[in-house]
Amino acid sequence: MQVAVTIAAAREAALRAGKAGLRVGLVPTMGALHPGHVALIEESRRLTDFTAVSIFVNPTQFGPGEDYDRYPRALAEDLRACEAAGADLVFHPSAEEMYPRGTAAATFVEVPALSRVFEGAIRPTHFRGVATVVLALFEILRPDVAVFGQKDFQQQALLRRMTADLHLATTIVTHPIVREPDGLAMSSRNVYLTPEQRRAALSLHQGLEAARLAVVAGEADADRVRRILRAPIESQKEATLDYAEVVDAETLGKLDHIETGRSAVALVAARFGTTRLIDNVRLTE
Ligand code: AMP
């Protein structure tokens, strides 16, 4: 496994793989890797012949007062995890390498249709940071396939939209959410939770499962599903609910009815102390 810290070295390694006829896969991450990330790497290995993993805590997707400085960083363990998962290349640039002229006046990619609601309403500059760094990574590594997690549902919807709108050659693949045995979605931010908050955070999965089962049992009224989704979270005194919604899986527009033939997803975000967690479940397949 090669580790590249410069854009030139990463580009050259991916280009060489492409010229050798290998299909290139990319798994963009911010590091502090857990089994959810490893599943994405394994998915890329199933779909392609050469897997690149980027590890980059991207400053432009953090707002003022967010956790950029204290975001967990664990490079040595991450490299071991990438190697064990069979990655071929790890690209680990510095912020200066990615933003040599600084971030204040950087060029940004905007996806307005999907960046102002939900996570974007709470984190107004988050998605332009995500879209910009992902486009830059696509340009550096020219992947045939890029694998993202369903855990960040809005992110993958927005990156699909960017890829379509800009006619990018990369195919976006979304991998299902990897969960702890009790159902909590794995997240690099789970390490921030106290034991009480960790217990309360399970209510996200409980609400989502209750909502999913209600739809399976025939509930089609989105307001009733929303109430089922919210109840376990609102009953936790450790939890502050940011949103719990039932939306169209592609446009993220709020739904009144859940219909067969139209993909619906339930999205939740809640705060536990200073830690914000998100989760979701598809209500129709
Ligand atoms: P992050 O390092 O948190 O930015 O995440 C990097 C990628 O891993 C994103 O595409 C996430 O959606 C994905 N990811 C994070 N947690 C999970 C999880 N529990 N299951 C599946 N994918 C995940």
mmCIF file of N, CA, C and O in Angstrom, residues 157-234:
data_model
loop_
_atom_site.group_PDB
_atom_site.id
_atom_site.type_symbol
_atom_site.label_atom_id
_atom_site.label_comp_id
_atom_site.label_asym_id
_atom_site.label_seq_id
_atom_site.Cartn_x
_atom_site.Cartn_y
_atom_site.Cartn_z
ATOM 1 N N ALA A 157 -26.743 12.137 -1.497
ATOM 2 C CA ALA A 157 -27.736 12.652 -2.453
ATOM 3 C C ALA A 157 -27.159 13.873 -3.174
ATOM 4 O O ALA A 157 -27.284 14.023 -4.396
ATOM 5 N N LEU A 158 -26.516 14.738 -2.405
ATOM 6 C CA LEU A 158 -25.938 15.973 -2.964
ATOM 7 C C LEU A 158 -24.766 15.664 -3.908
ATOM 8 O O LEU A 158 -24.622 16.275 -4.966
ATOM 9 N N LEU A 159 -23.952 14.677 -3.542
ATOM 10 C CA LEU A 159 -22.815 14.343 -4.409
ATOM 11 C C LEU A 159 -23.287 13.652 -5.687
ATOM 12 O O LEU A 159 -22.694 13.828 -6.757
ATOM 13 N N ARG A 160 -24.383 12.892 -5.584
ATOM 14 C CA ARG A 160 -24.979 12.325 -6.807
ATOM 15 C C ARG A 160 -25.448 13.461 -7.717
ATOM 16 O O ARG A 160 -25.264 13.421 -8.928
ATOM 17 N N ARG A 161 -26.066 14.475 -7.116
ATOM 18 C CA ARG A 161 -26.565 15.603 -7.890
ATOM 19 C C ARG A 161 -25.410 16.382 -8.538
ATOM 20 O O ARG A 161 -25.453 16.732 -9.715
ATOM 21 N N MET A 162 -24.339 16.614 -7.766
ATOM 22 C CA MET A 162 -23.173 17.314 -8.318
ATOM 23 C C MET A 162 -22.586 16.528 -9.495
ATOM 24 O O MET A 162 -22.267 17.097 -10.550
ATOM 25 N N THR A 163 -22.467 15.217 -9.308
ATOM 26 C CA THR A 163 -21.875 14.355 -10.334
ATOM 27 C C THR A 163 -22.711 14.389 -11.612
ATOM 28 O O THR A 163 -22.171 14.437 -12.725
ATOM 29 N N ALA A 164 -24.048 14.386 -11.436
ATOM 30 C CA ALA A 164 -24.933 14.450 -12.609
ATOM 31 C C ALA A 164 -24.854 15.829 -13.255
ATOM 32 O O ALA A 164 -24.670 15.953 -14.466
ATOM 33 N N ASP A 165 -24.966 16.879 -12.465
ATOM 34 C CA ASP A 165 -25.012 18.242 -13.018
ATOM 35 C C ASP A 165 -23.723 18.629 -13.725
ATOM 36 O O ASP A 165 -23.741 19.369 -14.708
ATOM 37 N N LEU A 166 -22.576 18.153 -13.206
ATOM 38 C CA LEU A 166 -21.281 18.516 -13.806
ATOM 39 C C LEU A 166 -20.780 17.452 -14.777
ATOM 40 O O LEU A 166 -19.641 17.538 -15.257
ATOM 41 N N HIS A 167 -21.636 16.453 -15.051
ATOM 42 C CA HIS A 167 -21.295 15.406 -16.038
ATOM 43 C C HIS A 167 -19.967 14.738 -15.695
ATOM 44 O O HIS A 167 -19.115 14.528 -16.563
ATOM 45 N N LEU A 168 -19.776 14.435 -14.431
ATOM 46 C CA LEU A 168 -18.527 13.807 -14.001
ATOM 47 C C LEU A 168 -18.554 12.329 -14.394
ATOM 48 O O LEU A 168 -19.619 11.714 -14.466
ATOM 49 N N ALA A 169 -17.360 11.767 -14.632
ATOM 50 C CA ALA A 169 -17.271 10.389 -15.131
ATOM 51 C C ALA A 169 -17.298 9.364 -13.999
ATOM 52 O O ALA A 169 -17.307 8.162 -14.248
ATOM 53 N N THR A 170 -17.313 9.812 -12.753
ATOM 54 C CA THR A 170 -17.268 8.897 -11.609
ATOM 55 C C THR A 170 -18.671 8.403 -11.263
ATOM 56 O O THR A 170 -19.613 9.193 -11.235
ATOM 57 N N THR A 171 -18.784 7.103 -11.009
ATOM 58 C CA THR A 171 -20.057 6.532 -10.565
ATOM 59 C C THR A 171 -20.099 6.559 -9.038
ATOM 60 O O THR A 171 -19.157 6.104 -8.380
ATOM 61 N N ILE A 172 -21.185 7.114 -8.491
ATOM 62 C CA ILE A 172 -21.329 7.179 -7.029
ATOM 63 C C ILE A 172 -22.039 5.913 -6.541
ATOM 64 O O ILE A 172 -23.101 5.561 -7.049
ATOM 65 N N VAL A 173 -21.428 5.261 -5.572
ATOM 66 C CA VAL A 173 -22.029 4.077 -4.949
ATOM 67 C C VAL A 173 -22.291 4.412 -3.482
ATOM 68 O O VAL A 173 -21.439 5.010 -2.824
ATOM 69 N N THR A 174 -23.470 4.039 -3.008
ATOM 70 C CA THR A 174 -23.815 4.299 -1.603
ATOM 71 C C THR A 174 -23.899 2.978 -0.853
ATOM 72 O O THR A 174 -24.661 2.092 -1.241
ATOM 73 N N HIS A 175 -23.110 2.872 0.196
ATOM 74 C CA HIS A 175 -23.064 1.627 0.988
ATOM 75 C C HIS A 175 -23.976 1.767 2.211
ATOM 76 O O HIS A 175 -23.986 2.825 2.843
ATOM 77 N N PRO A 176 -24.721 0.698 2.548
ATOM 78 C CA PRO A 176 -25.622 0.791 3.713
ATOM 79 C C PRO A 176 -24.898 1.148 5.015
ATOM 80 O O PRO A 176 -23.682 0.991 5.129
ATOM 81 N N ILE A 177 -25.666 1.589 5.995
ATOM 82 C CA ILE A 177 -25.106 2.020 7.286
ATOM 83 C C ILE A 177 -24.600 0.807 8.079
ATOM 84 O O ILE A 177 -25.311 -0.185 8.212
ATOM 85 N N VAL A 178 -23.389 0.921 8.586
ATOM 86 C CA VAL A 178 -22.843 -0.106 9.474
ATOM 87 C C VAL A 178 -23.113 0.344 10.909
ATOM 88 O O VAL A 178 -22.848 1.495 11.268
ATOM 89 N N ARG A 179 -23.674 -0.580 11.710
ATOM 90 C CA ARG A 179 -24.126 -0.231 13.056
ATOM 91 C C ARG A 179 -23.397 -1.034 14.128
ATOM 92 O O ARG A 179 -22.891 -2.118 13.855
ATOM 93 N N GLU A 180 -23.382 -0.495 15.331
ATOM 94 C CA GLU A 180 -22.922 -1.246 16.495
ATOM 95 C C GLU A 180 -23.934 -2.372 16.728
ATOM 96 O O GLU A 180 -25.076 -2.295 16.252
ATOM 97 N N PRO A 181 -23.552 -3.412 17.513
ATOM 98 C CA PRO A 181 -24.490 -4.527 17.726
ATOM 99 C C PRO A 181 -25.853 -4.069 18.266
ATOM 100 O O PRO A 181 -26.881 -4.658 17.939
ATOM 101 N N ASP A 182 -25.892 -3.002 19.060
ATOM 102 C CA ASP A 182 -27.191 -2.550 19.600
ATOM 103 C C ASP A 182 -27.941 -1.622 18.653
ATOM 104 O O ASP A 182 -29.035 -1.167 18.974
ATOM 105 N N GLY A 183 -27.361 -1.307 17.506
ATOM 106 C CA GLY A 183 -28.088 -0.524 16.504
ATOM 107 C C GLY A 183 -27.588 0.894 16.310
ATOM 108 O O GLY A 183 -27.926 1.536 15.311
ATOM 109 N N LEU A 184 -26.770 1.419 17.220
ATOM 110 C CA LEU A 184 -26.247 2.788 17.031
ATOM 111 C C LEU A 184 -25.392 2.831 15.757
ATOM 112 O O LEU A 184 -24.526 1.978 15.554
ATOM 113 N N ALA A 185 -25.653 3.813 14.894
ATOM 114 C CA ALA A 185 -24.849 3.945 13.674
ATOM 115 C C ALA A 185 -23.411 4.274 14.054
ATOM 116 O O ALA A 185 -23.178 5.160 14.888
ATOM 117 N N MET A 186 -22.454 3.567 13.465
ATOM 118 C CA MET A 186 -21.054 3.869 13.775
ATOM 119 C C MET A 186 -20.707 5.264 13.264
ATOM 120 O O MET A 186 -21.126 5.662 12.176
ATOM 121 N N SER A 187 -19.949 6.002 14.071
ATOM 122 C CA SER A 187 -19.540 7.355 13.703
ATOM 123 C C SER A 187 -18.251 7.682 14.442
ATOM 124 O O SER A 187 -18.074 7.284 15.600
ATOM 125 N N SER A 188 -17.375 8.420 13.763
ATOM 126 C CA SER A 188 -16.137 8.849 14.425
ATOM 127 C C SER A 188 -16.463 9.733 15.622
ATOM 128 O O SER A 188 -15.649 9.886 16.527
ATOM 129 N N ARG A 189 -17.652 10.343 15.636
ATOM 130 C CA ARG A 189 -18.013 11.248 16.737
ATOM 131 C C ARG A 189 -18.584 10.500 17.944
ATOM 132 O O ARG A 189 -18.771 11.117 18.997
ATOM 133 N N ASN A 190 -18.848 9.183 17.829
ATOM 134 C CA ASN A 190 -19.408 8.454 18.984
ATOM 135 C C ASN A 190 -18.453 8.471 20.179
ATOM 136 O O ASN A 190 -18.896 8.337 21.319
ATOM 137 N N VAL A 191 -17.146 8.656 19.927
ATOM 138 C CA VAL A 191 -16.176 8.676 21.034
ATOM 139 C C VAL A 191 -16.414 9.860 21.981
ATOM 140 O O VAL A 191 -15.956 9.846 23.109
ATOM 141 N N TYR A 192 -17.126 10.883 21.505
ATOM 142 C CA TYR A 192 -17.394 12.039 22.368
ATOM 143 C C TYR A 192 -18.469 11.741 23.415
ATOM 144 O O TYR A 192 -18.630 12.520 24.357
ATOM 145 N N LEU A 193 -19.272 10.691 23.228
ATOM 146 C CA LEU A 193 -20.468 10.481 24.064
ATOM 147 C C LEU A 193 -20.114 9.962 25.448
ATOM 148 O O LEU A 193 -19.276 9.064 25.589
ATOM 149 N N THR A 194 -20.775 10.506 26.480
ATOM 150 C CA THR A 194 -20.670 9.923 27.818
ATOM 151 C C THR A 194 -21.531 8.645 27.813
ATOM 152 O O THR A 194 -22.372 8.469 26.920
ATOM 153 N N PRO A 195 -21.355 7.759 28.833
ATOM 154 C CA PRO A 195 -22.176 6.536 28.843
ATOM 155 C C PRO A 195 -23.683 6.832 28.811
ATOM 156 O O PRO A 195 -24.434 6.139 28.122
ATOM 157 N N GLU A 196 -24.128 7.889 29.509
ATOM 158 C CA GLU A 196 -25.580 8.216 29.501
ATOM 159 C C GLU A 196 -26.004 8.682 28.115
ATOM 160 O O GLU A 196 -27.069 8.321 27.622
ATOM 161 N N GLN A 197 -25.168 9.521 27.498
ATOM 162 C CA GLN A 197 -25.502 10.011 26.155
ATOM 163 C C GLN A 197 -25.488 8.850 25.151
ATOM 164 O O GLN A 197 -26.320 8.791 24.248
ATOM 165 N N ARG A 198 -24.556 7.929 25.345
ATOM 166 C CA ARG A 198 -24.465 6.758 24.458
ATOM 167 C C ARG A 198 -25.767 5.949 24.525
ATOM 168 O O ARG A 198 -26.282 5.495 23.504
ATOM 169 N N ARG A 199 -26.305 5.802 25.762
ATOM 170 C CA ARG A 199 -27.582 5.070 25.924
ATOM 171 C C ARG A 199 -28.715 5.852 25.267
ATOM 172 O O ARG A 199 -29.539 5.290 24.553
ATOM 173 N N ALA A 200 -28.735 7.168 25.490
ATOM 174 C CA ALA A 200 -29.812 7.995 24.927
ATOM 175 C C ALA A 200 -29.751 8.012 23.397
ATOM 176 O O ALA A 200 -30.783 8.088 22.718
ATOM 177 N N ALA A 201 -28.527 7.931 22.856
ATOM 178 C CA ALA A 201 -28.350 8.007 21.397
ATOM 179 C C ALA A 201 -28.987 6.823 20.676
ATOM 180 O O ALA A 201 -29.317 6.914 19.492
ATOM 181 N N LEU A 202 -29.187 5.737 21.402
ATOM 182 C CA LEU A 202 -29.852 4.568 20.793
ATOM 183 C C LEU A 202 -31.269 4.893 20.331
ATOM 184 O O LEU A 202 -31.830 4.206 19.466
ATOM 185 N N SER A 203 -31.849 5.947 20.924
ATOM 186 C CA SER A 203 -33.225 6.315 20.568
ATOM 187 C C SER A 203 -33.344 6.710 19.095
ATOM 188 O O SER A 203 -34.424 6.614 18.510
ATOM 189 N N LEU A 204 -32.236 7.131 18.478
ATOM 190 C CA LEU A 204 -32.291 7.458 17.044
ATOM 191 C C LEU A 204 -32.646 6.209 16.248
ATOM 192 O O LEU A 204 -33.565 6.202 15.428
ATOM 193 N N HIS A 205 -31.903 5.142 16.522
ATOM 194 C CA HIS A 205 -32.161 3.882 15.817
ATOM 195 C C HIS A 205 -33.542 3.340 16.178
ATOM 196 O O HIS A 205 -34.263 2.835 15.303
ATOM 197 N N GLN A 206 -33.920 3.479 17.461
ATOM 198 C CA GLN A 206 -35.239 2.972 17.884
ATOM 199 C C GLN A 206 -36.362 3.698 17.146
ATOM 200 O O GLN A 206 -37.311 3.077 16.663
ATOM 201 N N GLY A 207 -36.256 5.019 17.047
ATOM 202 C CA GLY A 207 -37.276 5.791 16.330
ATOM 203 C C GLY A 207 -37.341 5.406 14.859
ATOM 204 O O GLY A 207 -38.423 5.221 14.287
ATOM 205 N N LEU A 208 -36.158 5.264 14.254
ATOM 206 C CA LEU A 208 -36.107 4.922 12.821
ATOM 207 C C LEU A 208 -36.682 3.530 12.574
ATOM 208 O O LEU A 208 -37.425 3.317 11.606
ATOM 209 N N GLU A 209 -36.337 2.586 13.448
ATOM 210 C CA GLU A 209 -36.852 1.223 13.281
ATOM 211 C C GLU A 209 -38.364 1.193 13.454
ATOM 212 O O GLU A 209 -39.085 0.524 12.705
ATOM 213 N N ALA A 210 -38.862 1.938 14.457
ATOM 214 C CA ALA A 210 -40.313 1.980 14.681
ATOM 215 C C ALA A 210 -41.005 2.580 13.459
ATOM 216 O O ALA A 210 -42.060 2.083 13.014
ATOM 217 N N ALA A 211 -40.405 3.614 12.883
ATOM 218 C CA ALA A 211 -40.992 4.247 11.691
ATOM 219 C C ALA A 211 -40.997 3.266 10.518
ATOM 220 O O ALA A 211 -41.991 3.126 9.803
ATOM 221 N N ARG A 212 -39.891 2.581 10.339
ATOM 222 C CA ARG A 212 -39.776 1.631 9.221
ATOM 223 C C ARG A 212 -40.812 0.516 9.357
ATOM 224 O O ARG A 212 -41.504 0.163 8.403
ATOM 225 N N LEU A 213 -40.927 -0.005 10.596
ATOM 226 C CA LEU A 213 -41.869 -1.114 10.810
ATOM 227 C C LEU A 213 -43.308 -0.654 10.614
ATOM 228 O O LEU A 213 -44.142 -1.398 10.103
ATOM 229 N N ALA A 214 -43.605 0.593 11.004
ATOM 230 C CA ALA A 214 -44.959 1.117 10.793
ATOM 231 C C ALA A 214 -45.275 1.165 9.298
ATOM 232 O O ALA A 214 -46.381 0.794 8.877
ATOM 233 N N VAL A 215 -44.296 1.581 8.489
ATOM 234 C CA VAL A 215 -44.522 1.645 7.039
ATOM 235 C C VAL A 215 -44.666 0.235 6.465
ATOM 236 O O VAL A 215 -45.560 -0.025 5.643
ATOM 237 N N VAL A 216 -43.837 -0.683 6.941
ATOM 238 C CA VAL A 216 -43.957 -2.087 6.494
ATOM 239 C C VAL A 216 -45.350 -2.623 6.813
ATOM 240 O O VAL A 216 -45.963 -3.337 6.023
ATOM 241 N N ALA A 217 -45.891 -2.205 7.962
ATOM 242 C CA ALA A 217 -47.223 -2.681 8.385
ATOM 243 C C ALA A 217 -48.350 -1.927 7.673
ATOM 244 O O ALA A 217 -49.519 -2.166 7.958
ATOM 245 N N GLY A 218 -47.986 -0.985 6.773
ATOM 246 C CA GLY A 218 -49.022 -0.363 5.953
ATOM 247 C C GLY A 218 -49.289 1.107 6.243
ATOM 248 O O GLY A 218 -50.126 1.719 5.575
ATOM 249 N N GLU A 219 -48.608 1.692 7.222
ATOM 250 C CA GLU A 219 -48.839 3.120 7.507
ATOM 251 C C GLU A 219 -48.315 3.959 6.331
ATOM 252 O O GLU A 219 -47.150 3.845 5.954
ATOM 253 N N ALA A 220 -49.157 4.798 5.771
ATOM 254 C CA ALA A 220 -48.755 5.595 4.606
ATOM 255 C C ALA A 220 -48.834 7.089 4.881
ATOM 256 O O ALA A 220 -48.421 7.900 4.052
ATOM 257 N N ASP A 221 -49.353 7.458 6.043
ATOM 258 C CA ASP A 221 -49.483 8.881 6.371
ATOM 259 C C ASP A 221 -48.150 9.372 6.981
ATOM 260 O O ASP A 221 -47.743 8.919 8.053
ATOM 261 N N ALA A 222 -47.486 10.280 6.285
ATOM 262 C CA ALA A 222 -46.136 10.670 6.692
ATOM 263 C C ALA A 222 -46.130 11.362 8.060
ATOM 264 O O ALA A 222 -45.188 11.193 8.831
ATOM 265 N N ASP A 223 -47.196 12.105 8.388
ATOM 266 C CA ASP A 223 -47.232 12.767 9.699
ATOM 267 C C ASP A 223 -47.276 11.759 10.835
ATOM 268 O O ASP A 223 -46.627 11.954 11.869
ATOM 269 N N ARG A 224 -48.069 10.695 10.612
ATOM 270 C CA ARG A 224 -48.117 9.668 11.670
ATOM 271 C C ARG A 224 -46.757 8.983 11.798
ATOM 272 O O ARG A 224 -46.304 8.697 12.904
ATOM 273 N N VAL A 225 -46.084 8.750 10.673
ATOM 274 C CA VAL A 225 -44.749 8.131 10.722
ATOM 275 C C VAL A 225 -43.765 9.060 11.430
ATOM 276 O O VAL A 225 -42.953 8.623 12.238
ATOM 277 N N ARG A 226 -43.865 10.366 11.166
ATOM 278 C CA ARG A 226 -42.987 11.333 11.846
ATOM 279 C C ARG A 226 -43.166 11.268 13.356
ATOM 280 O O ARG A 226 -42.202 11.333 14.111
ATOM 281 N N ARG A 227 -44.430 11.154 13.789
ATOM 282 C CA ARG A 227 -44.682 11.110 15.246
ATOM 283 C C ARG A 227 -44.070 9.853 15.859
ATOM 284 O O ARG A 227 -43.463 9.908 16.931
ATOM 285 N N ILE A 228 -44.198 8.736 15.137
ATOM 286 C CA ILE A 228 -43.620 7.467 15.626
ATOM 287 C C ILE A 228 -42.095 7.594 15.709
ATOM 288 O O ILE A 228 -41.455 7.133 16.651
ATOM 289 N N LEU A 229 -41.532 8.248 14.710
ATOM 290 C CA LEU A 229 -40.081 8.440 14.633
ATOM 291 C C LEU A 229 -39.564 9.313 15.782
ATOM 292 O O LEU A 229 -38.525 9.036 16.390
ATOM 293 N N ARG A 230 -40.318 10.360 16.094
ATOM 294 C CA ARG A 230 -39.843 11.330 17.099
ATOM 295 C C ARG A 230 -39.985 10.845 18.529
ATOM 296 O O ARG A 230 -39.180 11.224 19.387
ATOM 297 N N ALA A 231 -41.027 10.028 18.783
ATOM 298 C CA ALA A 231 -41.399 9.715 20.178
ATOM 299 C C ALA A 231 -40.232 9.207 21.028
ATOM 300 O O ALA A 231 -39.973 9.767 22.101
ATOM 301 N N PRO A 232 -39.485 8.175 20.580
ATOM 302 C CA PRO A 232 -38.423 7.670 21.473
ATOM 303 C C PRO A 232 -37.322 8.703 21.708
ATOM 304 O O PRO A 232 -36.709 8.715 22.781
ATOM 305 N N ILE A 233 -37.076 9.572 20.728
ATOM 306 C CA ILE A 233 -35.989 10.558 20.871
ATOM 307 C C ILE A 233 -36.438 11.658 21.840
ATOM 308 O O ILE A 233 -35.691 12.063 22.726
ATOM 309 N N GLU A 234 -37.708 12.109 21.669
ATOM 310 C CA GLU A 234 -38.210 13.182 22.533
ATOM 311 C C GLU A 234 -38.370 12.732 23.984
ATOM 312 O O GLU A 234 -38.414 13.567 24.878
#
